[in-house]
């Protein structure tokens, strides 16, 4: 189950208010352990996926959101057959997440032996803990194991959960990490006067029965394969089957949903902005000074918001206090408090831009990380990310002042190449597609000045400059952490590929100033970097690729290959060679050039007078998606790149025998 609690459009909210006048009551459904047939107890071979070693015999999920006076109630039930030792690993530990706003109750689990004996899991075996995910949001996780579970057993577990509010919309997927013989969903959606339930199926058969027993919509799906996680795969919602339940509103006929949504957002924002106040005008004038260019004014205001106003949806202020207004705060309030949520910051930018004479509007953008956007799904949360749309003559520019790590002139990769709804007062809505940054804009420029000694130890200093999505990603990883934690994180990343590495003098200038350039420097010492065999040293001059595994290891692929964005890397490495050794052959690994995907080139220079080797690597990958049938080609390409990155040179001691 994947429930969300979005703020609904005004029309839907009015319908929900009216629904409170109509009480409902429903007798509780039975939720007992279900009978197990002898065939399942005695089965010894999995019919669906023998290589997995376990399968879900039966899975049940019930969502009852029909009670207008309380939140949604859910029930989940799993029955799993274990066929071999590998299958046991799937039930080694069961984790049941509980999102904020929900509570778990009546959790029970048991093991059923092939002869029918039952071993119940004691309540003391259930352990709950708090976890922090996604911008410090706190969730509960309950975990347990099955005592005495063995090959041939059947294990079962079930639980009930309650939400504080209605779900309004939710998606259900029959796929799990194990194949499933039978998946059953029973859904009783929230229905208010004037609201109907719409459904959308993705890679699932369309629903045939929308009027099941006791007001529940039944869904039965059989012989579902296991979901296979793969590196660099498309968003899960693009590749796995799912069923969406969401509200459809009628008021005197079918409404143009997207046009109405755009108008309501314009009205909401304009009501907050109004006529720019004295504070807004003075602040805008101070920001732009005598700058007249449209893009430059837009950038200055964007950088001011990113640098001076904290987005409390992303960060906790240093004071630890998040100011919460009783109603939607005005731009003045957000400016004075120097903090606000995502939409508050968008509204603030809008007010400052309007006061500066810029023609800006609110835009609602899809998020590529959620999967492909579909206009046929009339759901406001399908456009989750508010942006600023700036009209510059005949073109539209899009800005994201609420995400501090996003440089002006760019968007997060999730919002690049995405559908965006722009609605302006008194004009029809417009659909636009945001631009995608080329690989050259997403650059990691890496340099190193190193020394290799006669024992094979490599030491020196390193600097990495980031730009574009490379900068956004790495800055986002580090900026919320303490300096000590930043050092620990970087050290762990380097030691993951170079276990013996000693990393010191770590510096991250600009990490706390999002409008400055960002780079990392550190000193490195790697014992046994070069392999010593007799009178020879063998070493890999490509320091930044040392210890990295091939990008794709599997021989076959279930999904397309999908990279979030194109990227490029420039490496400039100087290695002072040990005295008393001579480079035997300074051969370069060879280039790869292809207009379709990018380029790869390595140049190796030897300065014999100063006994120094210079290694230059240029890599650019411009493609972002390769269909599944093209996997052998993309795998072969990155294997060729990996071989070149692993290119080894040899040094021979001058006193070695010829």
XYZ file of C-alpha atoms in Angstrom:
658
model
C 0.000 0.000 0.000
C 1.253 3.459 -0.820
C -1.124 5.988 0.771
C -0.664 9.723 0.652
C -2.491 12.557 2.355
C -2.400 15.484 -0.092
C -4.148 18.800 0.315
C -7.206 18.465 -1.905
C -8.645 21.061 -4.235
C -11.259 23.359 -2.738
C -14.120 21.555 -4.497
C -13.181 18.179 -3.049
C -12.755 19.693 0.420
C -16.299 21.035 0.328
C -17.589 17.597 -0.619
C -15.726 16.056 2.316
C -17.231 18.621 4.676
C -20.680 17.724 3.399
C -19.923 14.033 3.911
C -19.705 14.504 7.676
C -23.474 14.964 7.705
C -24.009 11.375 6.589
C -22.974 8.852 9.284
C -22.087 5.328 8.243
C -21.598 2.097 10.128
C -20.292 -1.247 8.963
C -19.937 -4.536 10.760
C -16.329 -5.603 11.237
C -15.042 -8.204 8.774
C -13.467 -11.370 10.049
C -9.663 -11.353 9.990
C -8.648 -14.807 11.163
C -5.971 -17.247 10.009
C -7.200 -18.911 6.860
C -7.274 -22.680 6.245
C -4.253 -24.241 4.533
C -4.778 -27.023 2.018
C -2.717 -30.238 2.209
C -1.292 -29.571 -1.266
C 0.440 -26.411 -0.012
C 1.741 -28.161 3.102
C 3.210 -31.019 1.069
C 4.531 -29.094 -1.958
C 8.308 -29.319 -2.404
C 8.940 -27.395 -5.644
C 8.015 -23.763 -6.434
C 5.988 -23.580 -9.648
C 6.623 -19.893 -10.395
C 10.303 -19.090 -9.787
C 12.526 -21.971 -8.599
C 15.589 -19.704 -8.469
C 14.062 -17.556 -5.684
C 13.313 -20.468 -3.365
C 10.190 -19.006 -1.754
C 6.839 -17.767 -2.939
C 3.795 -16.012 -1.604
C 0.955 -18.510 -1.631
C -1.579 -15.878 -0.683
C -1.471 -12.162 0.019
C -4.424 -10.117 1.201
C -4.706 -6.359 1.583
C -7.841 -4.585 2.676
C -8.405 -0.824 2.778
C -11.589 0.414 4.417
C -11.846 4.182 4.042
C -15.642 4.292 4.194
C -16.105 5.611 7.731
C -16.541 9.354 7.358
C -15.865 9.953 11.050
C -12.468 8.253 11.290
C -9.367 7.580 9.265
C -8.755 4.652 6.957
C -8.384 1.135 8.355
C -6.114 -1.445 6.732
C -5.469 -5.153 7.021
C -2.536 -7.073 5.572
C -1.961 -10.824 5.422
C 0.947 -12.853 3.979
C 1.320 -16.621 3.594
C 4.750 -17.736 2.312
C 6.119 -21.176 1.424
C 9.843 -21.876 1.935
C 11.356 -24.307 -0.594
C 15.108 -24.132 0.007
C 17.878 -22.379 1.930
C 17.822 -19.384 -0.395
C 14.114 -19.032 0.255
C 14.811 -18.854 3.985
C 16.744 -15.626 3.428
C 13.548 -13.911 2.276
C 11.942 -14.383 5.677
C 15.088 -14.017 7.799
C 13.758 -10.686 9.073
C 10.372 -9.157 8.337
C 10.130 -5.359 8.382
C 6.738 -3.653 8.559
C 6.972 0.112 8.020
C 4.484 2.430 9.664
C 4.423 5.912 8.081
C 3.814 8.989 10.170
C 0.114 9.379 10.884
C -0.540 5.633 11.107
C -0.420 3.023 13.863
C 0.000 -0.774 13.773
C -2.028 -3.123 15.947
C -2.883 -6.798 16.292
C 0.353 -8.022 14.697
C 0.567 -11.822 14.724
C 2.848 -14.364 13.062
C 3.266 -18.131 13.022
C 5.148 -21.048 11.453
C 3.260 -24.075 10.071
C 5.230 -27.307 9.725
C 4.542 -29.772 6.870
C 2.750 -32.060 9.341
C 0.403 -29.213 10.367
C 2.065 -28.307 13.687
C 1.910 -24.573 14.483
C 4.575 -22.447 16.210
C 3.276 -19.002 17.165
C 5.665 -16.049 17.283
C 5.621 -14.553 20.771
C 4.689 -10.886 21.098
C 8.033 -10.250 22.776
C 9.691 -11.021 19.417
C 8.139 -7.930 17.793
C 10.501 -4.953 18.012
C 9.585 -1.393 17.022
C 12.048 1.388 16.365
C 12.009 4.879 14.971
C 13.733 5.539 11.686
C 14.439 8.816 9.953
C 13.912 8.985 6.219
C 13.541 11.661 3.582
C 14.379 15.000 5.104
C 14.187 13.850 8.724
C 10.645 12.564 8.551
C 10.214 10.009 11.305
C 8.523 6.658 10.814
C 8.120 3.555 12.924
C 9.459 0.201 11.770
C 8.379 -3.069 13.394
C 10.619 -6.098 12.825
C 10.567 -9.755 13.780
C 11.856 -13.201 12.784
C 10.246 -16.624 12.635
C 11.661 -18.977 15.311
C 12.491 -22.433 14.089
C 11.526 -21.785 10.455
C 12.961 -24.451 8.129
C 12.854 -25.494 4.519
C 9.411 -26.910 3.743
C 7.593 -24.702 6.273
C 4.851 -22.188 5.630
C 5.046 -18.869 7.488
C 2.189 -16.425 7.957
C 1.885 -12.952 9.400
C -0.890 -10.406 9.553
C -1.530 -7.006 11.062
C -4.008 -4.173 11.145
C -3.258 -0.473 10.865
C -5.189 2.725 11.318
C -4.593 6.146 9.766
C -5.442 9.425 11.437
C -7.049 10.712 8.242
C -8.568 9.481 5.002
C -6.264 8.328 2.225
C -8.373 9.902 -0.562
C -6.102 8.232 -3.134
C -3.684 5.313 -3.052
C -1.887 2.840 -5.284
C -1.692 -0.912 -4.807
C 0.865 -3.148 -6.473
C 0.666 -6.957 -6.576
C 4.427 -7.261 -7.026
C 6.742 -8.247 -4.183
C 10.326 -9.509 -3.959
C 8.874 -13.024 -4.167
C 6.454 -14.383 -6.775
C 2.826 -14.607 -5.680
C 0.264 -17.230 -6.633
C -2.746 -15.227 -5.482
C -3.004 -11.567 -4.494
C -6.334 -10.239 -3.270
C -7.178 -6.581 -2.672
C -10.433 -5.406 -1.109
C -10.968 -1.655 -1.309
C -13.760 0.469 0.113
C -12.816 4.027 -0.912
C -13.808 7.282 0.697
C -16.890 8.622 -1.094
C -18.428 12.000 -0.329
C -21.490 13.528 -2.022
C -20.510 14.578 -5.533
C -17.413 12.349 -5.484
C -17.010 9.098 -7.367
C -14.125 6.623 -7.310
C -11.950 6.465 -10.398
C -9.404 3.752 -11.064
C -6.407 3.459 -13.323
C -4.485 0.252 -13.960
C -0.883 0.090 -15.128
C 0.276 -3.254 -16.497
C -2.739 -4.836 -14.774
C -6.019 -5.992 -16.293
C -8.776 -3.350 -16.011
C -11.080 -3.787 -13.029
C -14.310 -5.545 -13.935
C -16.242 -5.474 -10.649
C -16.615 -2.029 -9.060
C -19.524 -3.087 -6.841
C -18.344 -5.954 -4.698
C -19.744 -7.385 -1.493
C -20.313 -5.012 1.456
C -19.221 -2.018 -0.610
C -15.693 -3.337 -1.235
C -14.140 -3.358 -4.704
C -12.525 -6.793 -5.163
C -9.268 -7.338 -7.065
C -7.798 -10.814 -7.658
C -4.450 -11.231 -9.419
C -2.811 -14.608 -9.995
C 0.722 -15.824 -10.737
C 2.547 -12.529 -10.307
C 6.310 -12.734 -10.904
C 8.786 -11.331 -8.400
C 9.842 -7.735 -8.767
C 13.479 -7.548 -9.786
C 15.574 -4.630 -8.574
C 18.320 -3.679 -11.020
C 20.955 -0.934 -11.058
C 20.005 2.092 -13.110
C 16.460 0.973 -13.736
C 13.512 3.270 -14.557
C 11.272 4.511 -11.735
C 9.348 1.646 -10.154
C 6.010 3.089 -11.198
C 7.070 2.740 -14.835
C 8.015 -0.930 -14.687
C 5.852 -2.622 -12.066
C 2.081 -3.218 -12.220
C -0.167 -1.074 -10.030
C -3.745 -0.005 -9.531
C -4.668 3.546 -8.601
C -7.835 4.538 -6.747
C -8.587 8.258 -6.666
C -11.572 10.639 -6.363
C -13.459 12.078 -9.309
C -15.554 15.155 -8.635
C -18.815 16.045 -10.379
C -20.524 19.409 -10.019
C -23.097 19.816 -12.759
C -21.097 17.754 -15.216
C -17.511 16.668 -15.824
C -15.038 19.463 -15.106
C -11.859 20.245 -17.008
C -9.710 19.064 -14.138
C -6.348 20.519 -15.107
C -7.757 23.907 -16.119
C -9.640 24.138 -12.837
C -6.575 23.098 -10.853
C -4.514 25.780 -12.565
C -7.125 28.476 -11.911
C -7.419 27.520 -8.252
C -3.651 27.636 -7.782
C -3.483 31.065 -9.425
C -6.258 32.315 -7.157
C -4.539 30.880 -4.072
C -1.193 32.469 -4.914
C -2.617 35.819 -6.005
C -4.600 36.020 -2.764
C -1.328 35.624 -0.850
C 0.710 38.021 -2.995
C -1.807 40.814 -3.543
C -0.208 44.206 -4.138
C 3.469 44.144 -3.186
C 4.032 45.662 0.254
C 6.609 48.298 1.120
C 8.883 45.614 2.595
C 8.673 43.483 -0.558
C 9.348 46.478 -2.825
C 12.328 47.649 -0.784
C 13.795 44.152 -0.588
C 13.352 43.603 -4.327
C 15.019 46.939 -5.112
C 17.967 46.098 -2.864
C 18.379 42.681 -4.511
C 18.393 43.765 -8.160
C 20.051 47.177 -7.797
C 20.454 48.708 -11.258
C 20.352 45.389 -13.138
C 17.937 45.549 -16.083
C 18.259 42.156 -17.815
C 15.335 39.779 -17.263
C 17.388 36.637 -16.678
C 19.883 38.429 -14.451
C 17.144 39.924 -12.269
C 15.495 36.527 -12.038
C 18.802 34.943 -11.005
C 19.507 37.536 -8.322
C 16.099 37.058 -6.707
C 16.425 33.301 -7.009
C 19.828 33.309 -5.300
C 18.548 35.611 -2.563
C 15.736 33.183 -1.713
C 18.033 30.152 -1.837
C 20.647 31.757 0.398
C 18.591 33.723 2.902
C 15.332 31.822 3.410
C 15.234 28.300 4.865
C 12.856 25.817 3.300
C 11.498 24.025 6.367
C 10.292 21.165 4.166
C 13.977 20.408 3.544
C 15.911 21.716 6.530
C 15.584 22.400 10.237
C 16.746 25.948 11.150
C 19.867 26.243 13.316
C 17.624 27.423 16.155
C 15.683 24.170 15.874
C 12.429 26.154 15.785
C 10.148 25.934 12.773
C 7.728 28.854 12.711
C 4.209 27.725 11.853
C 1.661 30.342 10.879
C -2.005 29.787 11.709
C -2.887 30.204 8.029
C -1.057 30.515 4.741
C 1.671 33.071 5.520
C 2.066 36.201 3.434
C 5.305 36.888 1.538
C 6.103 39.524 4.177
C 5.789 36.919 6.934
C 8.071 34.456 5.131
C 10.600 37.214 4.452
C 10.596 38.430 8.048
C 10.910 34.950 9.566
C 13.506 33.888 6.963
C 11.809 30.506 6.694
C 8.809 28.807 5.159
C 7.641 25.716 3.331
C 8.138 25.032 -0.376
C 5.006 26.842 -1.531
C 5.706 29.755 0.849
C 9.087 30.256 -0.813
C 7.573 30.039 -4.285
C 5.041 32.714 -3.298
C 7.811 34.896 -1.832
C 9.796 34.694 -5.060
C 6.654 35.488 -7.034
C 6.051 38.628 -4.930
C 9.674 39.830 -5.192
C 9.731 39.175 -8.943
C 6.464 41.020 -9.512
C 7.809 43.975 -7.516
C 10.859 43.918 -9.826
C 8.769 44.079 -12.967
C 9.194 40.426 -13.962
C 6.305 38.539 -15.571
C 6.235 35.456 -13.327
C 3.578 32.810 -12.728
C 3.142 29.692 -10.658
C 3.789 26.425 -12.472
C 3.008 22.890 -11.332
C 5.555 20.321 -12.457
C 5.544 16.538 -12.675
C 8.342 14.558 -11.061
C 10.180 12.037 -13.256
C 11.216 10.032 -10.205
C 7.529 9.144 -9.749
C 7.316 7.669 -13.236
C 5.845 8.962 -16.475
C 3.214 11.685 -16.112
C -0.250 10.810 -17.454
C -2.778 13.586 -18.037
C -5.596 11.034 -18.002
C -5.069 10.599 -14.258
C -6.878 13.591 -12.794
C -4.974 13.890 -9.553
C -3.383 17.083 -8.236
C -0.506 15.177 -6.656
C 0.567 14.056 -10.146
C 2.046 17.573 -10.379
C 3.712 17.668 -6.954
C 6.433 20.275 -7.470
C 5.622 24.010 -7.659
C 8.004 26.099 -9.752
C 8.245 29.651 -10.995
C 7.457 30.229 -14.682
C 9.102 33.374 -16.052
C 7.954 34.809 -19.367
C 10.823 36.274 -21.380
C 9.407 37.412 -24.678
C 8.158 34.325 -26.512
C 9.888 31.804 -24.271
C 9.310 30.448 -20.785
C 12.029 29.973 -18.194
C 11.528 27.831 -15.080
C 13.124 28.346 -11.679
C 13.105 26.461 -8.387
C 13.901 28.966 -5.603
C 12.577 26.576 -2.941
C 15.367 24.012 -3.478
C 18.534 25.666 -2.260
C 20.965 23.250 -3.929
C 19.595 24.004 -7.410
C 21.709 26.643 -9.194
C 19.898 29.406 -11.041
C 19.113 28.421 -14.605
C 18.645 24.754 -13.709
C 16.082 22.454 -12.141
C 16.425 19.213 -10.217
C 16.847 16.277 -12.561
C 13.418 15.069 -11.374
C 11.905 18.186 -12.990
C 13.960 18.218 -16.194
C 12.272 17.040 -19.364
C 9.056 16.994 -17.340
C 5.505 18.147 -18.018
C 4.603 21.425 -16.360
C 1.250 23.219 -16.132
C 1.398 27.003 -16.421
C -1.765 28.918 -15.647
C -1.958 32.689 -15.987
C -4.801 34.975 -14.923
C -7.402 35.412 -17.614
C -5.648 33.111 -20.096
C -5.994 29.432 -20.970
C -3.679 27.018 -19.223
C -0.561 25.895 -21.060
C 1.420 22.677 -20.996
C 5.154 23.079 -21.320
C 8.091 20.677 -21.205
C 11.117 21.750 -19.193
C 14.578 21.672 -20.708
C 17.182 18.988 -20.011
C 20.770 19.960 -19.245
C 23.460 18.444 -21.503
C 26.259 16.290 -20.145
C 28.767 19.157 -20.305
C 26.758 21.081 -17.669
C 26.849 18.159 -15.213
C 30.578 17.976 -14.727
C 32.876 16.561 -12.073
C 36.329 18.065 -12.629
C 38.834 15.938 -10.679
C 42.505 16.682 -10.200
C 45.268 15.126 -8.111
C 48.962 15.760 -7.421
C 50.364 12.421 -6.222
C 53.624 10.643 -5.454
C 54.340 6.931 -5.777
C 57.199 5.543 -3.684
C 59.310 2.422 -4.112
C 57.105 0.461 -1.659
C 53.998 1.080 -3.786
C 52.431 3.725 -1.522
C 50.560 6.502 -3.296
C 50.170 9.849 -1.486
C 49.264 13.421 -2.299
C 46.434 15.934 -2.560
C 43.119 15.766 -4.400
C 40.567 18.337 -5.512
C 37.133 17.728 -7.053
C 35.018 20.577 -8.466
C 31.342 19.937 -9.134
C 28.782 21.648 -11.333
C 25.209 21.008 -12.417
C 23.538 17.843 -11.208
C 26.887 16.515 -9.999
C 27.056 19.496 -7.619
C 23.395 19.247 -6.540
C 23.726 15.591 -5.672
C 26.939 15.784 -3.655
C 26.037 19.074 -1.936
C 22.647 17.662 -0.944
C 24.385 14.654 0.617
C 26.680 16.716 2.830
C 25.080 20.072 3.629
C 22.777 18.921 6.449
C 25.546 17.035 8.249
C 28.025 18.197 10.872
C 31.647 18.758 9.753
C 32.683 15.563 11.557
C 29.967 13.541 9.818
C 30.910 15.018 6.441
C 34.493 13.857 6.953
C 33.310 10.424 7.997
C 31.010 10.097 4.977
C 33.706 11.124 2.485
C 36.294 8.889 4.114
C 33.884 5.920 3.965
C 33.188 6.528 0.271
C 36.885 6.553 -0.591
C 37.668 3.519 1.550
C 34.841 1.598 -0.116
C 37.005 1.394 -3.230
C 40.417 1.811 -1.554
C 40.167 -0.003 1.812
C 43.701 0.890 2.953
C 43.305 4.599 2.183
C 44.164 7.181 4.831
C 42.174 10.367 4.184
C 43.094 13.584 6.009
C 42.759 17.372 5.731
C 39.251 17.205 4.278
C 37.867 20.591 3.257
C 34.536 21.513 1.657
C 34.659 25.272 1.009
C 31.291 26.681 0.034
C 29.242 23.818 1.469
C 27.192 26.260 3.564
C 26.841 28.918 0.850
C 24.632 27.490 -1.871
C 25.363 30.380 -4.243
C 29.117 29.745 -4.248
C 30.993 27.165 -6.267
C 31.455 23.853 -4.515
C 34.551 21.690 -4.372
C 36.173 19.150 -2.068
C 39.853 18.814 -1.228
C 41.651 16.172 0.801
C 45.019 14.519 1.301
C 45.300 10.827 0.524
C 47.745 8.083 1.390
C 47.176 4.577 0.005
C 49.643 1.874 1.080
C 50.061 -0.952 -1.432
C 48.414 1.076 -4.183
C 50.959 -0.397 -6.602
C 51.545 -4.137 -6.694
C 55.179 -5.063 -6.210
C 56.443 -8.129 -8.047
C 60.173 -8.596 -7.777
C 61.860 -5.535 -9.209
C 58.693 -4.191 -10.806
C 55.754 -2.039 -9.675
C 52.381 -2.318 -11.406
C 49.948 0.526 -10.850
C 46.732 2.026 -12.220
C 47.257 5.695 -13.172
C 43.505 6.368 -13.163
C 43.302 7.018 -9.410
C 39.634 8.078 -9.410
C 38.499 4.827 -11.033
C 40.721 2.529 -8.970
C 38.664 -0.094 -7.116
C 35.403 0.616 -8.944
C 33.496 -2.428 -10.196
C 31.938 -2.670 -13.666
C 28.693 -0.734 -13.899
C 26.661 -3.721 -15.098
C 27.474 -7.248 -13.902
C 24.341 -9.233 -14.806
C 24.308 -11.100 -18.099
C 20.597 -10.501 -18.626
C 18.313 -7.583 -17.917
C 14.609 -7.370 -17.049
C 14.183 -3.589 -17.361
C 15.435 -0.745 -19.501
C 18.647 0.992 -18.493
C 17.776 4.451 -17.184
C 20.131 7.202 -16.073
C 18.516 10.219 -14.382
C 20.729 12.663 -16.295
C 23.659 12.880 -18.665
C 27.052 13.570 -17.079
C 30.725 14.169 -17.781
C 34.037 13.768 -15.968
C 37.406 15.469 -16.496
C 40.383 13.919 -14.701
C 43.828 15.540 -14.529
C 46.297 13.504 -12.473
C 50.017 14.015 -11.989
C 52.011 11.204 -10.396
C 55.611 11.682 -9.363
C 57.295 8.345 -9.993
C 59.743 6.762 -7.511
C 63.399 7.439 -8.070
C 65.376 4.454 -9.207
C 62.488 3.192 -11.371
C 61.836 3.586 -15.074
C 58.486 3.393 -16.806
C 58.592 0.415 -19.134
C 55.811 1.438 -21.525
C 53.577 4.508 -21.261
C 50.849 3.160 -23.483
C 47.394 4.778 -23.365
C 44.313 2.524 -23.280
C 42.715 3.976 -26.401
C 39.719 6.199 -27.062
C 36.041 5.527 -27.649
C 34.072 8.014 -29.698
C 30.410 7.754 -30.620
C 28.090 10.624 -31.428
C 25.115 8.711 -30.019
C 26.318 8.264 -26.450
C 29.308 10.540 -25.923
C 33.053 10.123 -25.749
C 35.914 8.573 -23.810
C 39.523 9.578 -24.204
C 42.671 9.027 -22.154
C 46.016 10.679 -22.740
C 49.204 9.680 -20.880
C 52.277 11.904 -20.943
C 55.660 11.161 -19.401
C 57.970 13.991 -18.325
C 61.223 12.095 -17.895
C 63.297 15.071 -16.744
C 61.125 15.460 -13.654
C 60.180 11.763 -13.515
C 56.447 12.548 -13.578
C 53.523 10.928 -15.329
C 50.511 12.960 -16.424
C 47.150 11.205 -16.892
C 44.254 13.006 -18.592
C 40.829 11.392 -18.876
C 37.766 12.853 -20.580
C 34.440 11.076 -20.328
C 30.982 12.194 -21.422
C 27.808 10.130 -21.469
C 24.924 11.864 -23.215
C 22.339 9.070 -23.271
C 19.806 8.598 -20.505
C 17.694 5.595 -21.542
C 18.455 2.336 -23.357
C 15.671 -0.145 -24.021
C 15.959 -3.613 -22.504
C 16.832 -5.270 -25.824
C 19.821 -2.926 -26.119
C 21.279 -4.040 -22.787
C 24.045 -6.203 -24.316
C 25.335 -3.166 -26.196
C 25.326 -0.774 -23.222
C 26.875 -3.477 -21.040
C 29.634 -4.041 -23.593
C 30.243 -0.289 -23.825
C 30.716 0.186 -20.087
C 32.837 -2.947 -19.879
C 35.110 -1.461 -22.533
C 35.295 1.758 -20.531
C 36.034 -0.174 -17.332
C 38.879 -2.067 -19.026
C 40.399 1.221 -20.141
C 39.934 2.780 -16.711
C 41.723 -0.242 -15.211
C 44.680 0.176 -17.546
C 47.901 -0.704 -15.703
C 51.439 0.572 -16.207
C 54.672 -1.033 -15.017
C 57.813 0.427 -13.500
C 61.106 -1.475 -13.487
C 63.879 -0.890 -10.976
C 66.961 0.516 -12.642
C 69.150 -2.166 -11.062
C 66.916 -4.995 -12.306
C 68.469 -7.489 -14.666
C 67.455 -7.043 -18.324
